[in-house]
PDB file of C-alpha atoms in Angstrom:
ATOM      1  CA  UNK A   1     -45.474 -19.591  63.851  1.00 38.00           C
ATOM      2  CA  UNK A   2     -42.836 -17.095  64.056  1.00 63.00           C
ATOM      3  CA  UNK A   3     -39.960 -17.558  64.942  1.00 86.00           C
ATOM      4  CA  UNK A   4     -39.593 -14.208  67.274  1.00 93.00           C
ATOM      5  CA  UNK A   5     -42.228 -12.477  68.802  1.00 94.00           C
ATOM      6  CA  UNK A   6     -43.448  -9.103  67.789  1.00 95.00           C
ATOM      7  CA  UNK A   7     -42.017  -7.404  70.854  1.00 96.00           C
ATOM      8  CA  UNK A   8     -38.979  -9.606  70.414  1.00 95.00           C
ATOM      9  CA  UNK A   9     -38.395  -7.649  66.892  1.00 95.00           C
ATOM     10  CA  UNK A  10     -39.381  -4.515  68.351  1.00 96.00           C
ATOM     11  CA  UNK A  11     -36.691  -4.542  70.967  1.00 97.00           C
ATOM     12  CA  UNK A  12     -34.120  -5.313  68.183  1.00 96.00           C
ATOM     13  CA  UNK A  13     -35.028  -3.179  65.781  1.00 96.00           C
ATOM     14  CA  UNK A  14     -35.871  -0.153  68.410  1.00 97.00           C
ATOM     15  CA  UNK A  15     -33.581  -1.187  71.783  1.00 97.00           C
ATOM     16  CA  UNK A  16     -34.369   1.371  74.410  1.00 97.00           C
ATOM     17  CA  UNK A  17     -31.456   2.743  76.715  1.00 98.00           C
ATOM     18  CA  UNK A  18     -28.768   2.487  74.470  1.00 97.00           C
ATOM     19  CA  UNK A  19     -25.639   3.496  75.094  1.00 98.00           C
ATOM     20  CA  UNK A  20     -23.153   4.496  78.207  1.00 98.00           C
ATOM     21  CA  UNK A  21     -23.756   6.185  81.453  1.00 97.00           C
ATOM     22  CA  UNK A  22     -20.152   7.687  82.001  1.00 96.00           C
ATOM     23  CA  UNK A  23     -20.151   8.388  85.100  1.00 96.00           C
ATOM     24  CA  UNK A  24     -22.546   5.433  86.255  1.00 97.00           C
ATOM     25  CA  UNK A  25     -22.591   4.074  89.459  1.00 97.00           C
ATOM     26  CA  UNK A  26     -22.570   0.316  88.629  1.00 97.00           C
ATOM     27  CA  UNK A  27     -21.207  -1.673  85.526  1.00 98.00           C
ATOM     28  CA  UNK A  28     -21.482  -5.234  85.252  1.00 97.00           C
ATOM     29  CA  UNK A  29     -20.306  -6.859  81.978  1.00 96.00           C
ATOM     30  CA  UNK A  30     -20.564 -10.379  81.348  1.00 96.00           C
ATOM     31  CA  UNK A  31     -20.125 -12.753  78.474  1.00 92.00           C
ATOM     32  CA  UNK A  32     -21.630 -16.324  77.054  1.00 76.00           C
ATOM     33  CA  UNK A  33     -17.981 -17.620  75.205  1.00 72.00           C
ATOM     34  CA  UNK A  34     -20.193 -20.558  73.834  1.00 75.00           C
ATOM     35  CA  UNK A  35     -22.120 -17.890  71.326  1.00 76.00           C
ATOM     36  CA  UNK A  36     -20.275 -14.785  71.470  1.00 84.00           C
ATOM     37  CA  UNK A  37     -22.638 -12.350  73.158  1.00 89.00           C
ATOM     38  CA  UNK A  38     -21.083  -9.730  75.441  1.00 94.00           C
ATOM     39  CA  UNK A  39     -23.732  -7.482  77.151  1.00 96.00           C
ATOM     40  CA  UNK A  40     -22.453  -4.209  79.552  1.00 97.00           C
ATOM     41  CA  UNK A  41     -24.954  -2.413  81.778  1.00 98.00           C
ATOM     42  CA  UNK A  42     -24.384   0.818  82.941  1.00 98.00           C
ATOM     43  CA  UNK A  43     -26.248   1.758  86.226  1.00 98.00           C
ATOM     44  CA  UNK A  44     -27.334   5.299  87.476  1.00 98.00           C
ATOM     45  CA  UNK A  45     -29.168   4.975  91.308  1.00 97.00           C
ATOM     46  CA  UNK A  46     -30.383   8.104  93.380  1.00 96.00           C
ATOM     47  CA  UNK A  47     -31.746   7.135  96.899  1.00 96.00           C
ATOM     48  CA  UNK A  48     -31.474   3.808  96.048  1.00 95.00           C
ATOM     49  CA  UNK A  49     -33.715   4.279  92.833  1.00 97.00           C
ATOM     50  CA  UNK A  50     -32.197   3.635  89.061  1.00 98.00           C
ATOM     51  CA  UNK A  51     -32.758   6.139  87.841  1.00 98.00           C
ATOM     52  CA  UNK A  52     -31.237   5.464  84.371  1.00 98.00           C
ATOM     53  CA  UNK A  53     -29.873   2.699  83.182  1.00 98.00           C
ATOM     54  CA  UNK A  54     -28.051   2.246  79.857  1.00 98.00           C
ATOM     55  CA  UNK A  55     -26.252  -0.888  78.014  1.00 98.00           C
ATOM     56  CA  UNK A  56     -24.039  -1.842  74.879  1.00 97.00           C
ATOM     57  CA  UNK A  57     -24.489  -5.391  73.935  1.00 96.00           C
ATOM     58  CA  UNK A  58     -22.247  -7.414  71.419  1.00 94.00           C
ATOM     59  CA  UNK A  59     -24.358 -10.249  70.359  1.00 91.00           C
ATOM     60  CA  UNK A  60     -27.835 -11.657  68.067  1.00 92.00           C
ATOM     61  CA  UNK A  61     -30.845  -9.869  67.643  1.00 93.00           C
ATOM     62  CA  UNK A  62     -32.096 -12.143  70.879  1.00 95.00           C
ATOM     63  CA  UNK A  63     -29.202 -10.531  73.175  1.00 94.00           C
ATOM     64  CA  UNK A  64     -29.843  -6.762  72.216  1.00 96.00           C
ATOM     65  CA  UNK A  65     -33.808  -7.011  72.415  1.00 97.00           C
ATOM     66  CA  UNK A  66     -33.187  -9.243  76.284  1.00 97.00           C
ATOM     67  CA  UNK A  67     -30.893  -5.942  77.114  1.00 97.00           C
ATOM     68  CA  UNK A  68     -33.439  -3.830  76.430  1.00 98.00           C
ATOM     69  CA  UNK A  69     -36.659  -5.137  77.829  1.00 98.00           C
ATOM     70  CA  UNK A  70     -33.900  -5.991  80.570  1.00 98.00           C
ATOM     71  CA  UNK A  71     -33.484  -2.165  80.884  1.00 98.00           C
ATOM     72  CA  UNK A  72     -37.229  -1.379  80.354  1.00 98.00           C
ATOM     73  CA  UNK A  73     -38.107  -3.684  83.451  1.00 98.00           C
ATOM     74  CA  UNK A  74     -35.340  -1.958  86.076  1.00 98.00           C
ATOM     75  CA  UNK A  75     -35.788   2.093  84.913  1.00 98.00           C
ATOM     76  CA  UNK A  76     -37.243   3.731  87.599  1.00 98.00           C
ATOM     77  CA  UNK A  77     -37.413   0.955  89.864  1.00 97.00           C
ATOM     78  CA  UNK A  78     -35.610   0.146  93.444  1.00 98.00           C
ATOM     79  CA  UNK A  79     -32.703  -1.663  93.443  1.00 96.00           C
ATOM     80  CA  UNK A  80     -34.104  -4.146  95.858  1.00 96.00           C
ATOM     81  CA  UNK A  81     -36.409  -4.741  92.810  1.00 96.00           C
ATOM     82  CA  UNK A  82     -33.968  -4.617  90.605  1.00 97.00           C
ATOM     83  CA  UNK A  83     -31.819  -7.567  91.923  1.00 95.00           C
ATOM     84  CA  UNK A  84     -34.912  -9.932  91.577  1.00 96.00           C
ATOM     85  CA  UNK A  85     -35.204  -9.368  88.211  1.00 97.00           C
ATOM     86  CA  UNK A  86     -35.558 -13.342  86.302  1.00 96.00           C
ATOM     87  CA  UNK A  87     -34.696 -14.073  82.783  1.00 95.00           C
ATOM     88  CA  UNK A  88     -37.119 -15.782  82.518  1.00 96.00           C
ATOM     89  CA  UNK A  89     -39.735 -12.414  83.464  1.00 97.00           C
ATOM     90  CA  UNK A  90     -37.324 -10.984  80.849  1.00 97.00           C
ATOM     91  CA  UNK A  91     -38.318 -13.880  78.465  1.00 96.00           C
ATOM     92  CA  UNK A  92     -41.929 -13.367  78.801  1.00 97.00           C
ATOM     93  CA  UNK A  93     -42.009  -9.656  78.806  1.00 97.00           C
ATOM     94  CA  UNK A  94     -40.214 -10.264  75.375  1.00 97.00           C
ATOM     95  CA  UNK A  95     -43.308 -12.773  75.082  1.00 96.00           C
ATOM     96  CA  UNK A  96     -41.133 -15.682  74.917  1.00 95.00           C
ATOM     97  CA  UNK A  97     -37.751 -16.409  72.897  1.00 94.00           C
ATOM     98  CA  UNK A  98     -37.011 -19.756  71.553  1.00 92.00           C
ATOM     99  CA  UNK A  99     -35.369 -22.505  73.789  1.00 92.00           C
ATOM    100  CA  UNK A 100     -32.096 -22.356  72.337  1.00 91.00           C
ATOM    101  CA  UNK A 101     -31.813 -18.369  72.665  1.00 93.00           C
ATOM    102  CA  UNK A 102     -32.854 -18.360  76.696  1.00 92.00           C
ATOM    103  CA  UNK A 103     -29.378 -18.002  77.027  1.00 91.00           C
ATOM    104  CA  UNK A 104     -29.838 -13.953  76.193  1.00 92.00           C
ATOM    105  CA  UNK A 105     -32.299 -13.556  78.736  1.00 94.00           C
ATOM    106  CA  UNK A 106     -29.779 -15.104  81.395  1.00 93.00           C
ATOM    107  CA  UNK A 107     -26.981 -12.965  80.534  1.00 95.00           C
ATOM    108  CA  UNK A 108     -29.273  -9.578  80.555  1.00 96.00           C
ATOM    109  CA  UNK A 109     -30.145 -10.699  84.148  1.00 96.00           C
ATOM    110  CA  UNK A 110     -26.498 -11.757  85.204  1.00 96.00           C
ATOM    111  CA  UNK A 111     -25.065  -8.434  83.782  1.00 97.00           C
ATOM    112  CA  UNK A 112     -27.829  -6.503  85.889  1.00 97.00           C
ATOM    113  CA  UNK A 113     -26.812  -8.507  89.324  1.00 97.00           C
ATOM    114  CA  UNK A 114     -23.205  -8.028  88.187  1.00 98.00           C
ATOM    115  CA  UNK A 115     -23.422  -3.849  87.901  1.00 98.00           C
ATOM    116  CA  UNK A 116     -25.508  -3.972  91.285  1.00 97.00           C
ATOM    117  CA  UNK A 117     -22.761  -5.347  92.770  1.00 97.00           C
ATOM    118  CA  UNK A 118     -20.108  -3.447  91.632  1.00 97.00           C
ATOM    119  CA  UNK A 119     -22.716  -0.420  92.804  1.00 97.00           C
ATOM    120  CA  UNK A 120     -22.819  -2.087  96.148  1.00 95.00           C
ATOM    121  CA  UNK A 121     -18.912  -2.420  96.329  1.00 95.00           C
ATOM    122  CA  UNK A 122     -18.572   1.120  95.185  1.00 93.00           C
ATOM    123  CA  UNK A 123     -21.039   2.225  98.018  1.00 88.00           C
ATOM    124  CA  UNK A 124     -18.764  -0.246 100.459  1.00 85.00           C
ATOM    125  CA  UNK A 125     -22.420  -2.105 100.538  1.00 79.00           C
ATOM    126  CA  UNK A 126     -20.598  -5.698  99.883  1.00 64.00           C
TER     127      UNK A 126
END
């Protein structure tokens, strides 16, 4: 068996929504100091829709192709919807990463919860 999944290689290879949103309306950025990976997620939201969504992400193949499936999953999609994004949906739209790279999937959903928040903040939501 392989090690990563088709789509998993795909995502690395190819990561959708690259980049950064300048004048986004949330960023979250959060970190795993155990293996190095940074991700940063750059929100755009219109009538509470993302609209775009962009991200930069220092880390293994695992952590880029998480951020974008990750990215791929919230596009066009309520926030409300958004914020109940799982790494482990992540995971298995990636169909499935190996136990001891799960990690990647949990920080692409903790980097989307952290730029909704600082949306919400910004929006005096919190």
């Amino acid at each position: 068996m392989a090690l990563y999944s088709e789509k998993v290689m795909d995502h690395f290879l190819n990561p959708r929504n690259v980049g950064v949103i300048e004048d986004a309306d949330g960023v979250g950025e959060v970190g795993n100091a155990k293996c190095g990976d940074i991700m940063k997620m750059y929100l755009k939201i219109e009538n509470d829709i993302i609209t775009d969504v962009k991200f930069e992400t220092f880390g293994c193949g695992s952590a880029i192709a998480s951020s974008s499936m990750a990215t791929e999953l919230i596009k066009g999609k309520p926030v409300s919807e958004a914020r109940e994004l799982t790494n482990k949906a992540v995971a298995e739209a990636l169909d499935g990463l190996p136990d001891y790279k799960m990690h990647c999937s949990v920080l692409a959903e903790e980097a989307i919860r952290s730029a909704l928040e600082d949306y919400e903040k910004k929006q005096g939501i919190q």
